Structures are given as C-alpha cells and as structure tokens.
mmCIF file of C-alpha atoms in Angstrom:
data_model
loop_
_atom_site.group_PDB
_atom_site.id
_atom_site.type_symbol
_atom_site.label_atom_id
_atom_site.label_comp_id
_atom_site.label_asym_id
_atom_site.label_seq_id
_atom_site.Cartn_x
_atom_site.Cartn_y
_atom_site.Cartn_z
ATOM 1 C CA UNK O 1 0.842 85.998 -97.568
ATOM 2 C CA UNK O 2 3.655 86.649 -101.114
ATOM 3 C CA UNK O 3 7.129 86.918 -100.360
ATOM 4 C CA UNK O 4 9.970 88.867 -101.866
ATOM 5 C CA UNK O 5 13.369 87.659 -101.962
ATOM 6 C CA UNK O 6 15.927 89.386 -103.411
ATOM 7 C CA UNK O 7 18.422 87.621 -104.496
ATOM 8 C CA UNK O 8 20.185 89.779 -107.546
ATOM 9 C CA UNK O 9 23.758 90.963 -105.633
ATOM 10 C CA UNK O 10 26.932 90.113 -107.224
ATOM 11 C CA UNK O 11 27.493 88.982 -103.425
ATOM 12 C CA UNK O 12 31.785 89.762 -103.161
ATOM 13 C CA UNK O 13 32.156 89.429 -100.381
ATOM 14 C CA UNK O 14 32.154 85.615 -101.273
ATOM 15 C CA UNK O 15 34.032 86.733 -104.165
ATOM 16 C CA UNK O 16 35.674 82.687 -104.118
ATOM 17 C CA UNK O 17 31.955 81.538 -104.795
ATOM 18 C CA UNK O 18 30.609 83.908 -106.631
ATOM 19 C CA UNK O 19 32.325 83.914 -109.497
ATOM 20 C CA UNK O 20 29.841 81.446 -111.439
ATOM 21 C CA UNK O 21 26.771 81.513 -108.855
ATOM 22 C CA UNK O 22 25.442 84.078 -107.437
ATOM 23 C CA UNK O 23 25.704 83.571 -103.607
ATOM 24 C CA UNK O 24 22.228 82.831 -102.651
ATOM 25 C CA UNK O 25 22.886 79.694 -104.616
ATOM 26 C CA UNK O 26 26.053 79.013 -102.108
ATOM 27 C CA UNK O 27 25.231 75.610 -100.835
ATOM 28 C CA UNK O 28 24.112 74.730 -96.384
ATOM 29 C CA UNK O 29 24.389 71.165 -95.369
ATOM 30 C CA UNK O 30 23.430 70.114 -99.999
ATOM 31 C CA UNK O 31 20.623 73.181 -100.284
ATOM 32 C CA UNK O 32 21.375 76.678 -101.924
ATOM 33 C CA UNK O 33 20.579 79.273 -98.601
ATOM 34 C CA UNK O 34 17.961 80.742 -101.061
ATOM 35 C CA UNK O 35 16.336 77.405 -99.823
ATOM 36 C CA UNK O 36 16.763 76.988 -96.432
ATOM 37 C CA UNK O 37 15.231 81.176 -96.178
ATOM 38 C CA UNK O 38 12.414 79.660 -98.318
ATOM 39 C CA UNK O 39 11.845 77.108 -96.056
ATOM 40 C CA UNK O 40 11.822 78.829 -92.670
ATOM 41 C CA UNK O 41 8.812 80.542 -94.230
ATOM 42 C CA UNK O 42 7.191 77.414 -95.435
ATOM 43 C CA UNK O 43 7.230 76.787 -91.699
ATOM 44 C CA UNK O 44 4.959 79.232 -90.627
ATOM 45 C CA UNK O 45 2.806 78.655 -94.028
ATOM 46 C CA UNK O 46 4.238 80.995 -95.927
ATOM 47 C CA UNK O 47 4.691 79.778 -99.597
ATOM 48 C CA UNK O 48 4.062 81.919 -102.193
ATOM 49 C CA UNK O 49 7.237 83.062 -103.570
ATOM 50 C CA UNK O 50 8.893 85.507 -105.860
ATOM 51 C CA UNK O 51 12.747 86.101 -105.588
ATOM 52 C CA UNK O 52 13.546 89.390 -107.228
ATOM 53 C CA UNK O 53 17.212 87.417 -109.712
ATOM 54 C CA UNK O 54 20.087 89.837 -111.405
ATOM 55 C CA UNK O 55 23.718 88.347 -111.296
ATOM 56 C CA UNK O 56 23.584 85.583 -112.985
ATOM 57 C CA UNK O 57 19.789 84.666 -112.527
ATOM 58 C CA UNK O 58 20.128 81.722 -115.167
ATOM 59 C CA UNK O 59 21.310 79.575 -112.120
ATOM 60 C CA UNK O 60 18.631 80.311 -109.859
ATOM 61 C CA UNK O 61 16.558 79.822 -112.874
ATOM 62 C CA UNK O 62 17.695 76.284 -113.704
ATOM 63 C CA UNK O 63 18.145 75.503 -109.956
ATOM 64 C CA UNK O 64 14.024 75.571 -109.808
ATOM 65 C CA UNK O 65 13.554 74.114 -113.643
ATOM 66 C CA UNK O 66 15.591 70.863 -112.852
ATOM 67 C CA UNK O 67 14.410 71.565 -109.014
ATOM 68 C CA UNK O 68 12.524 67.853 -108.765
ATOM 69 C CA UNK O 69 15.239 66.298 -111.049
ATOM 70 C CA UNK O 70 18.322 67.426 -108.325
ATOM 71 C CA UNK O 71 16.177 66.869 -105.369
ATOM 72 C CA UNK O 72 14.737 62.709 -106.386
ATOM 73 C CA UNK O 73 15.916 59.964 -107.685
ATOM 74 C CA UNK O 74 13.678 59.149 -111.214
ATOM 75 C CA UNK O 75 13.492 57.455 -114.266
ATOM 76 C CA UNK O 76 13.039 58.311 -117.523
ATOM 77 C CA UNK O 77 12.180 56.818 -120.587
ATOM 78 C CA UNK O 78 14.818 57.979 -122.469
ATOM 79 C CA UNK O 79 12.548 57.008 -125.725
ATOM 80 C CA UNK O 80 9.066 59.390 -125.203
ATOM 81 C CA UNK O 81 10.419 61.415 -122.523
ATOM 82 C CA UNK O 82 8.609 60.387 -119.986
ATOM 83 C CA UNK O 83 10.718 61.479 -116.377
ATOM 84 C CA UNK O 84 8.538 59.692 -113.170
ATOM 85 C CA UNK O 85 9.868 61.409 -109.690
ATOM 86 C CA UNK O 86 10.780 57.846 -107.642
ATOM 87 C CA UNK O 87 10.966 60.909 -103.884
ATOM 88 C CA UNK O 88 9.730 63.561 -103.389
ATOM 89 C CA UNK O 89 11.124 65.500 -101.034
ATOM 90 C CA UNK O 90 7.504 67.970 -99.206
ATOM 91 C CA UNK O 91 7.709 71.134 -100.082
ATOM 92 C CA UNK O 92 4.226 72.470 -102.220
ATOM 93 C CA UNK O 93 5.666 75.958 -103.654
ATOM 94 C CA UNK O 94 4.659 78.635 -105.999
ATOM 95 C CA UNK O 95 8.186 80.089 -106.595
ATOM 96 C CA UNK O 96 7.690 82.721 -109.335
ATOM 97 C CA UNK O 97 10.788 84.067 -111.135
ATOM 98 C CA UNK O 98 12.089 87.981 -111.853
ATOM 99 C CA UNK O 99 14.436 89.437 -113.590
ATOM 100 C CA UNK O 100 14.917 91.977 -111.923
ATOM 101 C CA UNK O 101 18.073 93.474 -113.562
ATOM 102 C CA UNK O 102 21.862 92.860 -112.817
ATOM 103 C CA UNK O 103 22.682 96.223 -112.420
ATOM 104 C CA UNK O 104 19.219 97.433 -109.821
ATOM 105 C CA UNK O 105 19.171 98.099 -106.945
ATOM 106 C CA UNK O 106 17.715 97.116 -103.710
ATOM 107 C CA UNK O 107 14.743 99.779 -104.438
ATOM 108 C CA UNK O 108 14.424 98.965 -107.983
ATOM 109 C CA UNK O 109 13.726 95.212 -107.426
ATOM 110 C CA UNK O 110 11.182 96.105 -105.526
ATOM 111 C CA UNK O 111 9.468 98.121 -107.732
ATOM 112 C CA UNK O 112 9.965 96.213 -110.353
ATOM 113 C CA UNK O 113 8.182 93.424 -107.810
ATOM 114 C CA UNK O 114 5.284 95.145 -108.319
ATOM 115 C CA UNK O 115 2.925 94.224 -110.998
ATOM 116 C CA UNK O 116 3.965 90.976 -109.368
ATOM 117 C CA UNK O 117 2.661 91.988 -105.842
ATOM 118 C CA UNK O 118 0.699 95.501 -106.783
ATOM 119 C CA UNK O 119 -1.859 96.461 -103.439
ATOM 120 C CA UNK O 120 -0.983 93.019 -101.150
ATOM 121 C CA UNK O 121 0.805 93.354 -97.565
ATOM 122 C CA UNK O 122 3.875 90.873 -97.881
ATOM 123 C CA UNK O 123 6.966 89.556 -96.715
ATOM 124 C CA UNK O 124 10.735 90.801 -98.081
ATOM 125 C CA UNK O 125 14.039 89.738 -97.284
ATOM 126 C CA UNK O 126 17.375 89.789 -98.975
ATOM 127 C CA UNK O 127 18.589 86.119 -100.715
ATOM 128 C CA UNK O 128 21.189 85.353 -98.083
ATOM 129 C CA UNK O 129 18.778 86.541 -95.065
ATOM 130 C CA UNK O 130 18.982 83.582 -92.825
ATOM 131 C CA UNK O 131 17.784 83.343 -88.870
ATOM 132 C CA UNK O 132 15.247 81.758 -87.050
ATOM 133 C CA UNK O 133 12.539 84.012 -86.219
ATOM 134 C CA UNK O 134 9.003 83.592 -85.615
ATOM 135 C CA UNK O 135 7.534 85.143 -89.108
ATOM 136 C CA UNK O 136 4.327 84.264 -87.742
ATOM 137 C CA UNK O 137 4.919 86.510 -84.399
ATOM 138 C CA UNK O 138 6.445 89.149 -86.787
ATOM 139 C CA UNK O 139 3.357 89.414 -89.328
ATOM 140 C CA UNK O 140 1.273 89.118 -86.093
ATOM 141 C CA UNK O 141 2.704 91.775 -84.348
ATOM 142 C CA UNK O 142 2.641 94.527 -88.436
ATOM 143 C CA UNK O 143 -0.430 93.433 -88.008
ATOM 144 C CA UNK O 144 -1.661 94.595 -84.315
ATOM 145 C CA UNK O 145 0.405 98.089 -85.585
ATOM 146 C CA UNK O 146 -1.606 98.938 -88.311
#
C-alpha cells in the first residue's frame, strides 16, 4: 500500500528552524522527522512513499538524492567518481518526491498526487505526524469497515 506524506507546509510554529529547512526535515536524534515517520510505516511493511513537497522542496530532494552518502561511511575514487558505501542502514524504501507547489493547501497537495496513486487505497499523513500507532491494526480496521 502506498504512503503519501504531506511535506509542503511553511512550518511557521517552528520558524526558528524552518527559515532554512522545511518542518519535516527538523531532526530528532540526528534524523529528520520525515525519516522517523517513514521508518514507522516501514516497520509495518509499507515502504512505497510519495512525498508531496512544497516549501523548501529542494532540501528534501537533496536529502534523498544524497541519502546513502549522508548515512554511510564510504570510499570515493575521485579520479573516476566511483562511490562505495561501507555501512548501509537497512532501509529498502522507494521514495517518490512530487513538487505540489509552494502555496498549495492540503486538498490541492492530495489532488496533485492522484497520477501517482491512481485508484488505489493509500495511507496519508502529515510530514510532522509522529505516532506510535499500530498501522496494521489501522489498515485492518479500515478494510473491515468497507
């Protein structure tokens, strides 16, 4: 099941952090809030992520483009550009980053994800929605109620 994460708001209540980064990229324990959210879903075998970006989208894009180097020891051959990671965390996620517009509101962001979701049932959360909910139980409840 696909997981859509809304990560495009301005994060004004955390303005001391969010002038330079979007709220989902504020770190807790050295990792962005967004990573913690994704890790929670991955523990329940939901590893296909669609991130609806807006404010400071480039920060999130750069993080995932450089994910392996930021989270591993590595060797790089500067002559030919080969990169070898020595430590890899155990994430096996697919992450699709979609720029849904800097001023889009929640409904607009979800609507812009439609081409990626099609008619499938999907999970949706905000980019600052940390929880310890049992996602399997949530999905099972949803399915049992049609």
